[in-house]
Amino acid sequence: MKRTRNTVQRQAVLDAIRALDGQHPTAAEVFEQVCNTPSETCPRLSLATVYRALDTLTAQKQIAEIRLGTVCRYDAGLDLHHHIICRQCGTVTDVCEDALPVTLYRKVEKCSGYIVADEPIQFYGLCPKCNKL
Amino acid sequence: MKRTRNTVQRQAVLDAIRALDGQHPTAAEVFEQVCNTPSETCPRLSLATVYRALDTLTAQKQIAEIRLGTVCRYDAGLDLHHHIICRQCGTVTDVCEDALPVTLYRKVEKCSGYIVADEPIQFYGLCPKCNKL
DNA sequence: TTCCATGCAAACGTTTTGCATTTCG
DNA sequence: CGAAATGCAAAACGTTTGCATGGAA
């Protein structure tokens, strides 16, 4: 693990993700959140810095990355849980983990040849809001 | 459903996806496949046309779209099955459906409030090839 | 003093769009 | 003929990178 330095920018990014807990923000949303906090700690923050901070924090396991193909969202929750993504609006919602049989991973590993350990599962569906439209 | 016309380009795209069955090609890979077929039916095919053909075929349910965030891959198989995606190389592999308890969808629907009917599940893991590296 | 981190701008890969032209029905 | 589809180029989008500068340890 490479040694890192503490910076106001990275701390602000971490704070922002925690402030947005449960919302699984994108990099752009984290950027917005930092810029809109009253205490202007990062007057000149750049999006590139946000991306780099997110990478570092993920590598340090201080946050979790939710990969949606090439697009990423981020999660302040570090316990293993799963996600369901709305096909329509892209919202990511946590799935309570007790809904999933423990043996499922082993079954999937056996029939795919992949190693699935500790990787969150992604469900797709229609969120309540989009379902009403 | 909007009425569509038959064109050599769209047919070539459909043929290409079927030829690549099991490989879950991207739009670019479909494009390559069409351009490299011996029978040069589409001398001047453009990527934009491939994207439009893929959209149309998906709307007609002649193929299935595998959404990976903003990136898409396409599937000639129309039966309900799930996918596992390699964290490392992005390869998409089918998961045999009998590995998944039927009640799982109902459980996930209940605890998330989403409608999950007929939506493929995405697992993430390490594929056998990347696991050996 | 070192070298990691930053800001900026430019580059990147994938997908979408505008528009004139072609072609199916 | 009219509507849909095409090819091309440019734009859009999220993300990454090169580089000179700044700042933590």
mmCIF file of C-alpha atoms (C1' of nucleotides) in Angstrom:
data_model
loop_
_atom_site.group_PDB
_atom_site.id
_atom_site.type_symbol
_atom_site.label_atom_id
_atom_site.label_comp_id
_atom_site.label_asym_id
_atom_site.label_seq_id
_atom_site.Cartn_x
_atom_site.Cartn_y
_atom_site.Cartn_z
ATOM 1 C CA MET A 1 0.000 0.000 0.000
ATOM 2 C CA LYS A 2 1.493 3.302 -1.086
ATOM 3 C CA ARG A 3 1.924 5.915 1.606
ATOM 4 C CA THR A 4 -0.364 8.918 1.281
ATOM 5 C CA ARG A 5 -0.541 12.392 2.768
ATOM 6 C CA ASN A 6 -3.491 14.030 4.405
ATOM 7 C CA THR A 7 -4.929 16.902 2.441
ATOM 8 C CA VAL A 8 -7.940 19.121 2.966
ATOM 9 C CA GLN A 9 -9.253 18.118 -0.429
ATOM 10 C CA ARG A 10 -9.252 14.390 0.263
ATOM 11 C CA GLN A 11 -10.768 14.919 3.702
ATOM 12 C CA ALA A 12 -13.481 17.091 2.160
ATOM 13 C CA VAL A 13 -14.244 14.355 -0.368
ATOM 14 C CA LEU A 14 -14.529 11.774 2.402
ATOM 15 C CA ASP A 15 -16.800 14.072 4.429
ATOM 16 C CA ALA A 16 -18.975 14.677 1.391
ATOM 17 C CA ILE A 17 -19.464 10.969 0.734
ATOM 18 C CA ARG A 18 -20.381 10.408 4.353
ATOM 19 C CA ALA A 19 -22.782 13.341 4.241
ATOM 20 C CA LEU A 20 -24.416 11.738 1.214
ATOM 21 C CA ASP A 21 -24.567 8.300 2.849
ATOM 22 C CA GLY A 22 -27.208 6.128 1.269
ATOM 23 C CA GLN A 23 -27.274 8.188 -1.903
ATOM 24 C CA HIS A 24 -24.352 6.487 -3.634
ATOM 25 C CA PRO A 25 -23.123 9.688 -5.262
ATOM 26 C CA THR A 26 -21.181 9.946 -8.501
ATOM 27 C CA ALA A 27 -17.889 11.830 -8.666
ATOM 28 C CA ALA A 28 -19.729 14.858 -10.000
ATOM 29 C CA GLU A 29 -22.193 14.748 -7.109
ATOM 30 C CA VAL A 30 -19.366 14.511 -4.593
ATOM 31 C CA PHE A 31 -17.752 17.497 -6.289
ATOM 32 C CA GLU A 32 -20.994 19.475 -6.017
ATOM 33 C CA GLN A 33 -21.405 18.555 -2.379
ATOM 34 C CA VAL A 34 -17.906 19.750 -1.496
ATOM 35 C CA CYS A 35 -18.363 23.001 -3.405
ATOM 36 C CA ASN A 36 -21.695 23.676 -1.731
ATOM 37 C CA THR A 37 -20.599 23.153 1.870
ATOM 38 C CA PRO A 38 -20.711 26.448 3.810
ATOM 39 C CA SER A 39 -17.172 26.119 5.165
ATOM 40 C CA GLU A 40 -15.245 26.842 2.013
ATOM 41 C CA THR A 41 -12.225 24.656 2.600
ATOM 42 C CA CYS A 42 -11.502 23.998 -1.060
ATOM 43 C CA PRO A 43 -12.062 27.190 -3.003
ATOM 44 C CA ARG A 44 -10.479 25.958 -6.174
ATOM 45 C CA LEU A 45 -11.238 22.235 -6.111
ATOM 46 C CA SER A 46 -11.028 20.457 -9.444
ATOM 47 C CA LEU A 47 -12.931 17.413 -10.654
ATOM 48 C CA ALA A 48 -9.675 15.633 -11.421
ATOM 49 C CA THR A 49 -8.721 15.918 -7.775
ATOM 50 C CA VAL A 50 -12.057 14.435 -6.757
ATOM 51 C CA TYR A 51 -11.455 11.454 -9.036
ATOM 52 C CA ARG A 52 -7.970 10.955 -7.625
ATOM 53 C CA ALA A 53 -9.208 11.272 -4.058
ATOM 54 C CA LEU A 54 -11.919 8.707 -4.743
ATOM 55 C CA ASP A 55 -9.353 6.302 -6.152
ATOM 56 C CA THR A 56 -7.095 6.723 -3.144
ATOM 57 C CA LEU A 57 -9.899 6.360 -0.614
ATOM 58 C CA THR A 58 -11.097 3.242 -2.401
ATOM 59 C CA ALA A 59 -7.614 1.744 -2.368
ATOM 60 C CA GLN A 60 -7.430 2.455 1.369
ATOM 61 C CA LYS A 61 -10.856 0.861 1.794
ATOM 62 C CA GLN A 62 -12.204 3.989 3.428
ATOM 63 C CA ILE A 63 -15.028 3.957 0.905
ATOM 64 C CA ALA A 64 -16.377 1.422 -1.558
ATOM 65 C CA GLU A 65 -16.632 1.835 -5.286
ATOM 66 C CA ILE A 66 -19.814 0.730 -7.017
ATOM 67 C CA ARG A 67 -18.790 0.022 -10.553
ATOM 68 C CA LEU A 68 -21.481 0.431 -13.129
ATOM 69 C CA GLY A 69 -19.442 -0.423 -16.149
ATOM 70 C CA THR A 70 -17.128 2.518 -16.658
ATOM 71 C CA VAL A 71 -19.289 4.794 -14.548
ATOM 72 C CA CYS A 72 -18.737 4.741 -10.800
ATOM 73 C CA ARG A 73 -20.718 5.592 -7.734
ATOM 74 C CA TYR A 74 -19.353 5.580 -4.224
ATOM 75 C CA ASP A 75 -20.551 4.177 -0.947
ATOM 76 C CA ALA A 76 -19.631 5.235 2.582
ATOM 77 C CA GLY A 77 -20.982 1.914 3.887
ATOM 78 C CA LEU A 78 -18.237 -0.675 4.084
ATOM 79 C CA ASP A 79 -20.210 -3.702 5.249
ATOM 80 C CA LEU A 80 -21.018 -6.231 2.531
ATOM 81 C CA HIS A 81 -24.375 -5.472 1.038
ATOM 82 C CA HIS A 82 -25.901 -5.527 -2.397
ATOM 83 C CA HIS A 83 -27.422 -2.974 -4.729
ATOM 84 C CA ILE A 84 -30.407 -2.631 -6.937
ATOM 85 C CA ILE A 85 -30.216 -0.151 -9.783
ATOM 86 C CA CYS A 86 -33.190 1.486 -11.424
ATOM 87 C CA ARG A 87 -33.242 0.811 -15.157
ATOM 88 C CA GLN A 88 -34.974 4.094 -15.713
ATOM 89 C CA CYS A 89 -33.322 6.729 -13.513
ATOM 90 C CA GLY A 90 -30.127 4.960 -12.427
ATOM 91 C CA THR A 91 -30.729 5.370 -8.700
ATOM 92 C CA VAL A 92 -28.797 2.871 -6.609
ATOM 93 C CA THR A 93 -30.490 1.453 -3.512
ATOM 94 C CA ASP A 94 -29.109 -0.891 -0.867
ATOM 95 C CA VAL A 95 -30.512 -4.391 -0.646
ATOM 96 C CA CYS A 96 -30.737 -5.785 2.853
ATOM 97 C CA GLU A 97 -28.282 -8.638 2.956
ATOM 98 C CA ASP A 98 -30.403 -11.162 4.804
ATOM 99 C CA ALA A 99 -32.460 -11.520 1.667
ATOM 100 C CA LEU A 100 -29.634 -13.443 0.050
ATOM 101 C CA PRO A 101 -28.831 -17.063 0.786
ATOM 102 C CA VAL A 102 -25.205 -17.543 1.726
ATOM 103 C CA THR A 103 -24.916 -20.534 -0.526
ATOM 104 C CA LEU A 104 -25.689 -18.419 -3.574
ATOM 105 C CA TYR A 105 -22.095 -17.277 -4.027
ATOM 106 C CA ARG A 106 -20.824 -20.838 -3.958
ATOM 107 C CA LYS A 107 -23.381 -21.891 -6.554
ATOM 108 C CA VAL A 108 -22.487 -19.034 -8.871
ATOM 109 C CA GLU A 109 -18.790 -19.706 -8.448
ATOM 110 C CA LYS A 110 -19.278 -23.353 -9.301
ATOM 111 C CA CYS A 111 -21.196 -22.767 -12.505
ATOM 112 C CA SER A 112 -19.213 -19.780 -13.766
ATOM 113 C CA GLY A 113 -15.678 -20.612 -12.707
ATOM 114 C CA TYR A 114 -15.328 -17.101 -11.320
ATOM 115 C CA ILE A 115 -14.316 -16.121 -7.826
ATOM 116 C CA VAL A 116 -17.130 -14.119 -6.330
ATOM 117 C CA ALA A 117 -15.948 -13.642 -2.759
ATOM 118 C CA ASP A 118 -17.193 -10.453 -1.143
ATOM 119 C CA GLU A 119 -18.281 -8.873 -4.376
ATOM 120 C CA PRO A 120 -21.588 -7.047 -4.146
ATOM 121 C CA ILE A 121 -24.366 -8.257 -6.416
ATOM 122 C CA GLN A 122 -26.210 -5.848 -8.674
ATOM 123 C CA PHE A 123 -29.892 -6.275 -9.296
ATOM 124 C CA TYR A 124 -31.759 -4.240 -11.855
ATOM 125 C CA GLY A 125 -35.361 -3.180 -11.653
ATOM 126 C CA LEU A 126 -37.787 -0.308 -11.526
ATOM 127 C CA CYS A 127 -37.668 1.949 -8.481
ATOM 128 C CA PRO A 128 -40.928 2.875 -6.743
ATOM 129 C CA LYS A 129 -40.834 6.406 -8.137
ATOM 130 C CA CYS A 130 -40.304 5.368 -11.765
ATOM 131 C CA ASN A 131 -42.842 2.593 -11.392
ATOM 132 C CA LYS A 132 -45.557 5.159 -10.665
ATOM 133 C CA LEU A 133 -44.830 7.249 -13.768
ATOM 134 C CA MET B 1 -44.153 -0.060 -31.347
ATOM 135 C CA LYS B 2 -42.884 2.094 -34.175
ATOM 136 C CA ARG B 3 -42.806 0.529 -37.586
ATOM 137 C CA THR B 4 -39.352 -0.195 -38.959
ATOM 138 C CA ARG B 5 -37.879 -1.036 -42.316
ATOM 139 C CA ASN B 6 -35.584 -3.884 -43.165
ATOM 140 C CA THR B 7 -32.113 -2.803 -44.123
ATOM 141 C CA VAL B 8 -28.971 -4.720 -44.927
ATOM 142 C CA GLN B 9 -27.154 -2.848 -42.179
ATOM 143 C CA ARG B 10 -29.546 -3.857 -39.418
ATOM 144 C CA GLN B 11 -29.629 -7.436 -40.648
ATOM 145 C CA ALA B 12 -25.836 -7.504 -40.698
ATOM 146 C CA VAL B 13 -25.758 -6.222 -37.118
ATOM 147 C CA LEU B 14 -28.176 -8.928 -36.006
ATOM 148 C CA ASP B 15 -26.145 -11.598 -37.811
ATOM 149 C CA ALA B 16 -22.969 -10.329 -36.183
ATOM 150 C CA ILE B 17 -24.424 -10.519 -32.673
ATOM 151 C CA ARG B 18 -25.632 -14.046 -33.340
ATOM 152 C CA ALA B 19 -22.238 -14.991 -34.723
ATOM 153 C CA LEU B 20 -20.682 -13.694 -31.520
ATOM 154 C CA ASP B 21 -23.182 -15.510 -29.316
ATOM 155 C CA GLY B 22 -21.864 -16.001 -25.820
ATOM 156 C CA GLN B 23 -19.313 -13.236 -26.188
ATOM 157 C CA HIS B 24 -21.608 -10.361 -25.268
ATOM 158 C CA PRO B 25 -19.981 -7.958 -27.729
ATOM 159 C CA THR B 26 -19.844 -4.188 -27.404
ATOM 160 C CA ALA B 27 -21.056 -1.928 -30.196
ATOM 161 C CA ALA B 28 -17.477 -1.561 -31.396
ATOM 162 C CA GLU B 29 -17.023 -5.336 -31.489
ATOM 163 C CA VAL B 30 -20.235 -5.745 -33.457
ATOM 164 C CA PHE B 31 -18.986 -3.103 -35.861
ATOM 165 C CA GLU B 32 -15.686 -4.957 -36.298
ATOM 166 C CA GLN B 33 -17.477 -8.239 -36.852
ATOM 167 C CA VAL B 34 -19.668 -6.789 -39.593
ATOM 168 C CA CYS B 35 -16.694 -5.144 -41.319
ATOM 169 C CA ASN B 36 -14.669 -8.366 -41.215
ATOM 170 C CA THR B 37 -17.283 -10.679 -42.683
ATOM 171 C CA PRO B 38 -16.175 -11.944 -46.110
ATOM 172 C CA SER B 39 -19.451 -11.060 -47.820
ATOM 173 C CA GLU B 40 -19.068 -7.312 -47.929
ATOM 174 C CA THR B 41 -22.677 -6.293 -47.595
ATOM 175 C CA CYS B 42 -22.003 -2.987 -45.836
ATOM 176 C CA PRO B 43 -18.993 -1.373 -47.460
ATOM 177 C CA ARG B 44 -19.431 1.974 -45.767
ATOM 178 C CA LEU B 45 -21.026 1.058 -42.435
ATOM 179 C CA SER B 46 -20.746 3.677 -39.725
ATOM 180 C CA LEU B 47 -20.597 3.176 -35.959
ATOM 181 C CA ALA B 48 -23.567 5.493 -35.496
ATOM 182 C CA THR B 49 -25.642 3.140 -37.616
ATOM 183 C CA VAL B 50 -24.555 0.209 -35.459
ATOM 184 C CA TYR B 51 -25.702 2.051 -32.345
ATOM 185 C CA ARG B 52 -29.038 2.892 -33.930
ATOM 186 C CA ALA B 53 -29.510 -0.695 -35.125
ATOM 187 C CA LEU B 54 -28.726 -2.015 -31.645
ATOM 188 C CA ASP B 55 -31.301 0.333 -30.134
ATOM 189 C CA THR B 56 -33.932 -0.737 -32.620
ATOM 190 C CA LEU B 57 -33.231 -4.452 -32.214
ATOM 191 C CA THR B 58 -33.359 -4.065 -28.440
ATOM 192 C CA ALA B 59 -36.701 -2.256 -28.644
ATOM 193 C CA GLN B 60 -38.004 -5.087 -30.819
ATOM 194 C CA LYS B 61 -36.653 -7.590 -28.300
ATOM 195 C CA GLN B 62 -34.636 -9.326 -30.993
ATOM 196 C CA ILE B 63 -31.587 -8.927 -28.803
ATOM 197 C CA ALA B 64 -30.980 -8.029 -25.165
ATOM 198 C CA GLU B 65 -28.989 -5.127 -23.875
ATOM 199 C CA ILE B 66 -26.619 -5.711 -20.984
ATOM 200 C CA ARG B 67 -26.203 -2.338 -19.362
ATOM 201 C CA LEU B 68 -22.937 -1.799 -17.611
ATOM 202 C CA GLY B 69 -23.426 1.751 -16.506
ATOM 203 C CA THR B 70 -23.264 3.822 -19.660
ATOM 204 C CA VAL B 71 -21.417 1.108 -21.536
ATOM 205 C CA CYS B 72 -23.509 -1.566 -23.175
ATOM 206 C CA ARG B 73 -22.935 -5.076 -24.321
ATOM 207 C CA TYR B 74 -25.407 -7.119 -26.299
ATOM 208 C CA ASP B 75 -26.734 -10.624 -26.014
ATOM 209 C CA ALA B 76 -28.301 -12.793 -28.701
ATOM 210 C CA GLY B 77 -29.723 -15.070 -25.997
ATOM 211 C CA LEU B 78 -33.241 -13.988 -25.074
ATOM 212 C CA ASP B 79 -33.996 -16.469 -22.324
ATOM 213 C CA LEU B 80 -33.726 -15.086 -18.805
ATOM 214 C CA HIS B 81 -30.281 -15.704 -17.446
ATOM 215 C CA HIS B 82 -27.796 -13.793 -15.354
ATOM 216 C CA HIS B 83 -24.310 -12.443 -15.842
ATOM 217 C CA ILE B 84 -21.085 -12.328 -13.987
ATOM 218 C CA ILE B 85 -18.637 -9.573 -14.887
ATOM 219 C CA CYS B 86 -14.909 -9.741 -14.308
ATOM 220 C CA ARG B 87 -13.709 -6.854 -12.180
ATOM 221 C CA GLN B 88 -10.399 -6.963 -13.944
ATOM 222 C CA CYS B 89 -10.985 -7.449 -17.647
ATOM 223 C CA GLY B 90 -14.711 -6.721 -17.973
ATOM 224 C CA THR B 91 -15.581 -10.031 -19.621
ATOM 225 C CA VAL B 92 -19.232 -10.942 -19.257
ATOM 226 C CA THR B 93 -20.108 -14.604 -18.705
ATOM 227 C CA ASP B 94 -23.512 -16.266 -18.455
ATOM 228 C CA VAL B 95 -24.586 -17.706 -15.132
ATOM 229 C CA CYS B 96 -26.659 -20.853 -15.397
ATOM 230 C CA GLU B 97 -30.077 -19.942 -14.102
ATOM 231 C CA ASP B 98 -30.740 -22.982 -11.983
ATOM 232 C CA ALA B 99 -28.177 -21.629 -9.554
ATOM 233 C CA LEU B 100 -30.635 -18.993 -8.444
ATOM 234 C CA PRO B 101 -33.566 -19.642 -6.144
ATOM 235 C CA VAL B 102 -36.816 -18.410 -7.634
ATOM 236 C CA THR B 103 -37.823 -16.814 -4.381
ATOM 237 C CA LEU B 104 -34.825 -14.497 -4.489
ATOM 238 C CA TYR B 105 -36.561 -11.933 -6.678
ATOM 239 C CA ARG B 106 -39.527 -11.730 -4.337
ATOM 240 C CA LYS B 107 -37.250 -11.229 -1.363
ATOM 241 C CA VAL B 108 -35.314 -8.462 -3.065
ATOM 242 C CA GLU B 109 -38.510 -6.787 -4.207
ATOM 243 C CA LYS B 110 -39.891 -6.856 -0.691
ATOM 244 C CA CYS B 111 -36.881 -5.273 0.960
ATOM 245 C CA SER B 112 -36.076 -2.712 -1.739
ATOM 246 C CA GLY B 113 -39.509 -1.666 -2.961
ATOM 247 C CA TYR B 114 -38.321 -2.133 -6.532
ATOM 248 C CA ILE B 115 -39.922 -4.261 -9.212
ATOM 249 C CA VAL B 116 -37.361 -6.817 -10.290
ATOM 250 C CA ALA B 117 -39.382 -8.947 -12.673
ATOM 251 C CA ASP B 118 -37.330 -10.506 -15.456
ATOM 252 C CA GLU B 119 -34.324 -8.298 -14.908
ATOM 253 C CA PRO B 120 -31.011 -10.121 -15.144
ATOM 254 C CA ILE B 121 -28.802 -10.041 -12.076
ATOM 255 C CA GLN B 122 -25.194 -8.937 -12.347
ATOM 256 C CA PHE B 123 -22.546 -10.601 -10.245
ATOM 257 C CA TYR B 124 -19.011 -9.310 -10.070
ATOM 258 C CA GLY B 125 -15.923 -11.393 -9.542
ATOM 259 C CA LEU B 126 -12.627 -12.511 -10.945
ATOM 260 C CA CYS B 127 -12.684 -14.622 -14.096
ATOM 261 C CA PRO B 128 -10.551 -17.780 -14.252
ATOM 262 C CA LYS B 129 -8.041 -16.139 -16.568
ATOM 263 C CA CYS B 130 -7.510 -13.034 -14.423
ATOM 264 C CA ASN B 131 -7.433 -15.164 -11.300
ATOM 265 C CA LYS B 132 -4.340 -16.963 -12.592
ATOM 266 C CA LEU B 133 -2.388 -13.763 -13.286
ATOM 267 C "C1'" DT C 1 14.036 18.704 1.000
ATOM 268 C "C1'" DT C 2 11.411 15.266 -0.781
ATOM 269 C "C1'" DC C 3 7.874 13.594 -3.471
ATOM 270 C "C1'" DC C 4 2.838 13.153 -3.083
ATOM 271 C "C1'" DA C 5 -1.057 15.931 -4.318
ATOM 272 C "C1'" DT C 6 -3.133 19.647 -6.721
ATOM 273 C "C1'" DG C 7 -5.232 22.637 -10.562
ATOM 274 C "C1'" DC C 8 -5.693 23.198 -15.117
ATOM 275 C "C1'" DA C 9 -6.294 21.859 -19.735
ATOM 276 C "C1'" DA C 10 -6.142 18.593 -23.041
ATOM 277 C "C1'" DA C 11 -6.963 13.757 -24.331
ATOM 278 C "C1'" DC C 12 -9.585 9.698 -24.102
ATOM 279 C "C1'" DG C 13 -13.253 6.066 -25.220
ATOM 280 C "C1'" DT C 14 -17.973 5.428 -25.700
ATOM 281 C "C1'" DT C 15 -22.314 7.062 -27.043
ATOM 282 C "C1'" DT C 16 -25.413 10.556 -29.075
ATOM 283 C "C1'" DT C 17 -26.898 14.077 -32.275
ATOM 284 C "C1'" DG C 18 -27.608 17.273 -36.484
ATOM 285 C "C1'" DC C 19 -28.014 17.251 -41.088
ATOM 286 C "C1'" DA C 20 -27.984 16.263 -45.850
ATOM 287 C "C1'" DT C 21 -28.706 12.121 -48.595
ATOM 288 C "C1'" DT C 22 -30.339 7.555 -49.687
ATOM 289 C "C1'" DT C 23 -33.624 3.894 -49.859
ATOM 290 C "C1'" DC C 24 -37.422 0.973 -48.424
ATOM 291 C "C1'" DG C 25 -42.308 0.204 -48.789
ATOM 292 C "C1'" DC D 1 -44.012 9.844 -52.815
ATOM 293 C "C1'" DG D 2 -43.210 9.992 -47.708
ATOM 294 C "C1'" DA D 3 -41.005 8.218 -43.791
ATOM 295 C "C1'" DA D 4 -37.202 5.862 -41.929
ATOM 296 C "C1'" DA D 5 -32.500 4.798 -42.098
ATOM 297 C "C1'" DT D 6 -27.901 5.952 -43.437
ATOM 298 C "C1'" DG D 7 -23.073 8.127 -43.458
ATOM 299 C "C1'" DC D 8 -20.417 11.581 -41.852
ATOM 300 C "C1'" DA D 9 -18.752 14.820 -38.634
ATOM 301 C "C1'" DA D 10 -19.191 17.111 -34.559
ATOM 302 C "C1'" DA D 11 -20.750 17.179 -29.892
ATOM 303 C "C1'" DA D 12 -21.631 15.196 -25.535
ATOM 304 C "C1'" DC D 13 -20.461 12.653 -21.509
ATOM 305 C "C1'" DG D 14 -17.749 10.721 -17.741
ATOM 306 C "C1'" DT D 15 -13.164 9.715 -16.865
ATOM 307 C "C1'" DT D 16 -8.071 9.911 -17.241
ATOM 308 C "C1'" DT D 17 -3.573 11.965 -18.038
ATOM 309 C "C1'" DG D 18 0.551 15.292 -18.626
ATOM 310 C "C1'" DC D 19 2.670 18.849 -16.623
ATOM 311 C "C1'" DA D 20 4.083 22.652 -13.874
ATOM 312 C "C1'" DT D 21 3.175 24.203 -9.225
ATOM 313 C "C1'" DG D 22 2.144 23.730 -4.307
ATOM 314 C "C1'" DG D 23 2.390 21.810 0.243
ATOM 315 C "C1'" DA D 24 2.645 17.892 3.868
ATOM 316 C "C1'" DA D 25 6.031 15.270 6.342
#
